[in-house]
mmCIF file of C-alpha atoms in Angstrom:
data_model
loop_
_atom_site.group_PDB
_atom_site.id
_atom_site.type_symbol
_atom_site.label_atom_id
_atom_site.label_comp_id
_atom_site.label_asym_id
_atom_site.label_seq_id
_atom_site.Cartn_x
_atom_site.Cartn_y
_atom_site.Cartn_z
ATOM 1 C CA MET A 1 -97.589 -12.234 42.839
ATOM 2 C CA GLU A 2 -95.305 -14.777 44.259
ATOM 3 C CA ARG A 3 -91.772 -13.596 44.169
ATOM 4 C CA ARG A 4 -88.699 -15.276 42.830
ATOM 5 C CA GLY A 5 -85.270 -14.474 44.409
ATOM 6 C CA ALA A 6 -81.934 -13.709 42.586
ATOM 7 C CA ALA A 7 -81.083 -17.793 42.773
ATOM 8 C CA GLY A 8 -84.527 -18.561 41.246
ATOM 9 C CA SER A 9 -86.061 -19.461 44.224
ATOM 10 C CA ALA A 10 -90.126 -19.125 45.022
ATOM 11 C CA GLY A 11 -90.832 -17.537 48.342
ATOM 12 C CA ASP A 12 -94.041 -17.447 50.116
ATOM 13 C CA ARG A 13 -96.060 -14.477 48.958
ATOM 14 C CA ASN A 14 -98.063 -14.076 52.116
ATOM 15 C CA TRP A 15 -94.791 -14.176 54.791
ATOM 16 C CA ARG A 16 -94.841 -10.719 54.933
ATOM 17 C CA ALA A 17 -98.425 -10.304 56.147
ATOM 18 C CA GLY A 18 -97.899 -12.776 58.765
ATOM 19 C CA ALA A 19 -94.867 -11.374 60.123
ATOM 20 C CA ARG A 20 -96.878 -7.757 60.334
ATOM 21 C CA LEU A 21 -99.600 -9.676 62.102
ATOM 22 C CA ALA A 22 -97.021 -10.969 64.476
ATOM 23 C CA VAL A 23 -95.067 -7.791 65.358
ATOM 24 C CA THR A 24 -98.709 -6.045 65.623
ATOM 25 C CA CYS A 25 -99.760 -8.696 67.973
ATOM 26 C CA ALA A 26 -96.854 -8.260 70.045
ATOM 27 C CA MET A 27 -96.908 -4.572 69.951
ATOM 28 C CA LEU A 28 -100.774 -4.905 71.262
ATOM 29 C CA PHE A 29 -99.727 -6.781 74.022
ATOM 30 C CA CYS A 30 -97.066 -4.381 75.125
ATOM 31 C CA ALA A 31 -99.321 -1.675 75.124
ATOM 32 C CA MET A 32 -101.965 -3.307 76.939
ATOM 33 C CA ALA A 33 -99.487 -4.937 79.455
ATOM 34 C CA LEU A 34 -97.897 -1.392 79.985
ATOM 35 C CA LEU A 35 -101.430 0.379 80.362
ATOM 36 C CA VAL A 36 -102.799 -1.937 82.711
ATOM 37 C CA ASP A 37 -99.608 -1.863 84.804
ATOM 38 C CA TRP A 38 -99.500 2.176 84.319
ATOM 39 C CA ASP A 39 -103.422 2.187 85.419
ATOM 40 C CA ALA A 40 -102.587 -0.052 88.786
ATOM 41 C CA GLY A 41 -99.769 2.465 89.785
ATOM 42 C CA THR A 42 -97.215 -0.370 89.847
ATOM 43 C CA LEU A 43 -95.335 0.560 86.291
ATOM 44 C CA THR A 44 -91.671 0.948 87.052
ATOM 45 C CA SER A 45 -88.445 1.089 84.695
ATOM 46 C CA PRO A 46 -87.541 -2.899 85.542
ATOM 47 C CA ARG A 47 -91.388 -3.818 84.814
ATOM 48 C CA ALA A 48 -91.245 -1.812 81.556
ATOM 49 C CA LEU A 49 -88.311 -3.571 80.396
ATOM 50 C CA LEU A 50 -90.034 -7.204 81.407
ATOM 51 C CA TRP A 51 -92.939 -6.308 79.309
ATOM 52 C CA LEU A 52 -90.958 -5.095 76.179
ATOM 53 C CA THR A 53 -88.961 -8.451 76.663
ATOM 54 C CA VAL A 54 -92.326 -10.554 77.047
ATOM 55 C CA SER A 55 -93.454 -8.766 74.026
ATOM 56 C CA ALA A 56 -90.497 -9.247 71.961
ATOM 57 C CA VAL A 57 -90.946 -13.116 72.775
ATOM 58 C CA VAL A 58 -94.368 -13.095 71.890
ATOM 59 C CA GLY A 59 -93.531 -11.600 68.552
ATOM 60 C CA PHE A 60 -91.033 -14.546 67.493
ATOM 61 C CA VAL A 61 -93.641 -16.950 68.881
ATOM 62 C CA LEU A 62 -95.709 -16.111 66.643
ATOM 63 C CA LEU A 63 -93.534 -15.119 63.671
ATOM 64 C CA PRO A 64 -94.556 -17.705 61.037
ATOM 65 C CA PRO A 65 -91.642 -19.603 59.357
ATOM 66 C CA ARG A 66 -90.471 -18.538 55.937
ATOM 67 C CA VAL A 67 -90.588 -21.097 53.049
ATOM 68 C CA SER A 68 -88.695 -20.870 50.074
ATOM 69 C CA ALA A 69 -87.828 -23.652 47.430
ATOM 70 C CA GLY A 70 -85.672 -23.786 44.487
ATOM 71 C CA PRO A 71 -84.469 -26.501 42.377
ATOM 72 C CA GLY A 72 -84.080 -29.235 44.270
ATOM 73 C CA ARG A 73 -84.250 -27.867 47.452
ATOM 74 C CA LEU A 74 -87.312 -26.361 50.212
ATOM 75 C CA VAL A 75 -86.128 -24.112 52.886
ATOM 76 C CA VAL A 76 -87.730 -23.321 56.202
ATOM 77 C CA ARG A 77 -86.330 -20.492 58.307
ATOM 78 C CA THR A 78 -87.572 -19.846 61.789
ATOM 79 C CA PRO A 79 -86.113 -17.212 63.975
ATOM 80 C CA TRP A 80 -83.754 -19.652 65.413
ATOM 81 C CA ARG A 81 -83.103 -22.235 62.716
ATOM 82 C CA ARG A 82 -82.907 -23.001 58.835
ATOM 83 C CA HIS A 83 -84.126 -26.228 57.608
ATOM 84 C CA VAL A 84 -83.056 -27.166 54.280
ATOM 85 C CA VAL A 85 -84.306 -30.496 52.721
ATOM 86 C CA HIS A 86 -83.532 -31.931 49.143
ATOM 87 C CA THR A 87 -86.565 -32.546 47.530
ATOM 88 C CA ASP A 88 -85.200 -34.715 44.668
ATOM 89 C CA ALA A 89 -83.952 -36.956 47.456
ATOM 90 C CA LEU A 90 -86.693 -37.273 50.076
ATOM 91 C CA THR A 91 -87.452 -40.467 51.840
ATOM 92 C CA THR A 92 -90.705 -39.694 53.751
ATOM 93 C CA VAL A 93 -93.534 -37.100 53.966
ATOM 94 C CA ARG A 94 -95.894 -37.149 56.567
ATOM 95 C CA GLN A 95 -98.653 -35.110 57.672
ATOM 96 C CA TYR A 96 -99.493 -34.788 61.335
ATOM 97 C CA ALA A 97 -103.016 -33.276 61.980
ATOM 98 C CA GLY A 98 -103.847 -31.565 65.740
ATOM 99 C CA VAL A 99 -103.901 -27.852 66.634
ATOM 100 C CA SER A 100 -102.009 -27.012 63.212
ATOM 101 C CA SER A 101 -101.586 -29.238 60.581
ATOM 102 C CA HIS A 102 -98.081 -29.866 59.295
ATOM 103 C CA LEU A 103 -96.015 -31.617 56.711
ATOM 104 C CA VAL A 104 -92.526 -33.211 57.633
ATOM 105 C CA LEU A 105 -90.478 -34.026 55.140
ATOM 106 C CA ARG A 106 -87.107 -35.940 55.392
ATOM 107 C CA ASP A 107 -84.317 -36.412 52.979
ATOM 108 C CA VAL A 108 -81.704 -39.222 52.365
ATOM 109 C CA HIS A 109 -79.181 -36.939 54.118
ATOM 110 C CA GLY A 110 -81.396 -36.947 57.332
ATOM 111 C CA HIS A 111 -82.369 -33.303 56.668
ATOM 112 C CA ARG A 112 -86.057 -32.472 58.295
ATOM 113 C CA ALA A 113 -88.168 -29.702 57.507
ATOM 114 C CA GLU A 114 -91.805 -28.987 58.757
ATOM 115 C CA LEU A 115 -94.400 -26.752 57.087
ATOM 116 C CA ASP A 116 -98.115 -25.657 56.943
ATOM 117 C CA PRO A 117 -99.667 -27.262 53.881
ATOM 118 C CA ARG A 118 -101.570 -24.029 53.526
ATOM 119 C CA VAL A 119 -98.235 -22.312 52.272
ATOM 120 C CA LEU A 120 -98.430 -24.658 49.760
ATOM 121 C CA ILE A 121 -101.696 -23.948 48.468
ATOM 122 C CA ALA A 122 -100.868 -20.178 48.853
ATOM 123 C CA ASN A 123 -98.021 -20.352 46.747
ATOM 124 C CA PRO A 124 -97.884 -22.395 43.619
ATOM 125 C CA LEU A 125 -94.437 -21.839 42.649
ATOM 126 C CA ILE A 126 -93.367 -23.390 45.838
ATOM 127 C CA TRP A 127 -95.529 -26.138 45.398
ATOM 128 C CA HIS A 128 -94.135 -26.579 41.735
ATOM 129 C CA GLU A 129 -90.694 -26.848 42.867
ATOM 130 C CA LEU A 130 -91.751 -29.442 45.513
ATOM 131 C CA ASP A 131 -93.749 -31.398 43.135
ATOM 132 C CA THR A 132 -90.802 -31.473 40.779
ATOM 133 C CA GLY A 133 -88.574 -32.694 43.203
ATOM 134 C CA VAL A 134 -90.955 -35.182 44.786
ATOM 135 C CA ARG A 135 -91.135 -36.695 41.123
ATOM 136 C CA ARG A 136 -87.561 -37.044 40.675
ATOM 137 C CA SER A 137 -87.376 -38.795 44.441
ATOM 138 C CA MET A 138 -89.675 -41.043 42.854
ATOM 139 C CA GLU A 139 -87.833 -41.683 39.804
ATOM 140 C CA ARG A 140 -84.668 -42.299 41.776
ATOM 141 C CA GLY A 141 -86.705 -44.451 44.469
ATOM 142 C CA THR A 142 -86.096 -42.737 47.366
ATOM 143 C CA LEU A 143 -89.376 -41.669 48.302
ATOM 144 C CA LEU A 144 -90.623 -44.490 50.701
ATOM 145 C CA GLN A 145 -93.687 -42.870 52.090
ATOM 146 C CA GLY A 146 -95.881 -40.342 51.604
ATOM 147 C CA ALA A 147 -96.386 -40.119 47.595
ATOM 148 C CA ALA A 148 -100.391 -40.594 48.221
ATOM 149 C CA LEU A 149 -100.591 -37.733 50.577
ATOM 150 C CA LEU A 150 -98.560 -35.786 47.961
ATOM 151 C CA ASP A 151 -100.568 -36.803 45.179
ATOM 152 C CA ARG A 152 -103.937 -35.856 47.498
ATOM 153 C CA LEU A 153 -102.597 -32.438 48.176
ATOM 154 C CA GLY A 154 -101.437 -31.763 44.480
ATOM 155 C CA HIS A 155 -105.265 -32.162 43.638
ATOM 156 C CA ARG A 156 -106.272 -29.979 46.428
ATOM 157 C CA ILE A 157 -103.839 -27.337 45.359
ATOM 158 C CA ASP A 158 -105.083 -27.554 41.717
ATOM 159 C CA ASP A 159 -108.681 -27.380 42.836
ATOM 160 C CA GLU A 160 -107.711 -23.981 44.651
ATOM 161 C CA THR A 161 -105.964 -22.586 41.666
ATOM 162 C CA VAL A 162 -108.623 -23.305 39.424
ATOM 163 C CA ARG A 163 -110.936 -21.763 41.542
ATOM 164 C CA GLU A 164 -109.078 -18.472 41.992
ATOM 165 C CA VAL A 165 -108.314 -18.217 38.408
ATOM 166 C CA LEU A 166 -112.136 -18.648 38.056
ATOM 167 C CA ARG A 167 -112.719 -16.029 40.626
ATOM 168 C CA ALA A 168 -110.261 -13.628 39.283
ATOM 169 C CA SER A 169 -111.946 -14.006 35.803
ATOM 170 C CA GLY A 170 -115.256 -13.334 37.299
ATOM 171 C CA LEU A 171 -116.617 -16.662 36.141
ATOM 172 C CA PRO A 172 -119.006 -18.550 38.496
ATOM 173 C CA HIS A 173 -117.008 -21.707 40.260
#
């Protein structure tokens, strides 16, 4: 079940699993590096500290951004920054493909946030908050680019939600 915070914001229900995976990978990397260094007979205190530091950096790099949404806003937190866009004042929404597909949202205040569209697919409450804000942006005439992209994404999210409901109820899909 998705989580709603005290301020009524919807949070990414898969973030903890992603964070656990990042920490697990960093710990395995550390263990393997220390083990190889120890087996080679070259493990010293400074080298152990180096491997611990490199492992911590690996953990931070692998840590997924934490996405939440509330009325009129979408928040993407990384280990280093917090990006907030006003969804009811969006100007552009673009999707970039590549190694990892991501959406880039910009608002009239010059704020920018990037997120993986799979977060929206996996979290219908976050999608609902974003969609509500997008509709307000369209009503106000601020959304100049990306309405068709969001419409396609909305259909994809609706299809996935229907599949999940059918799967949970045991009906063929």
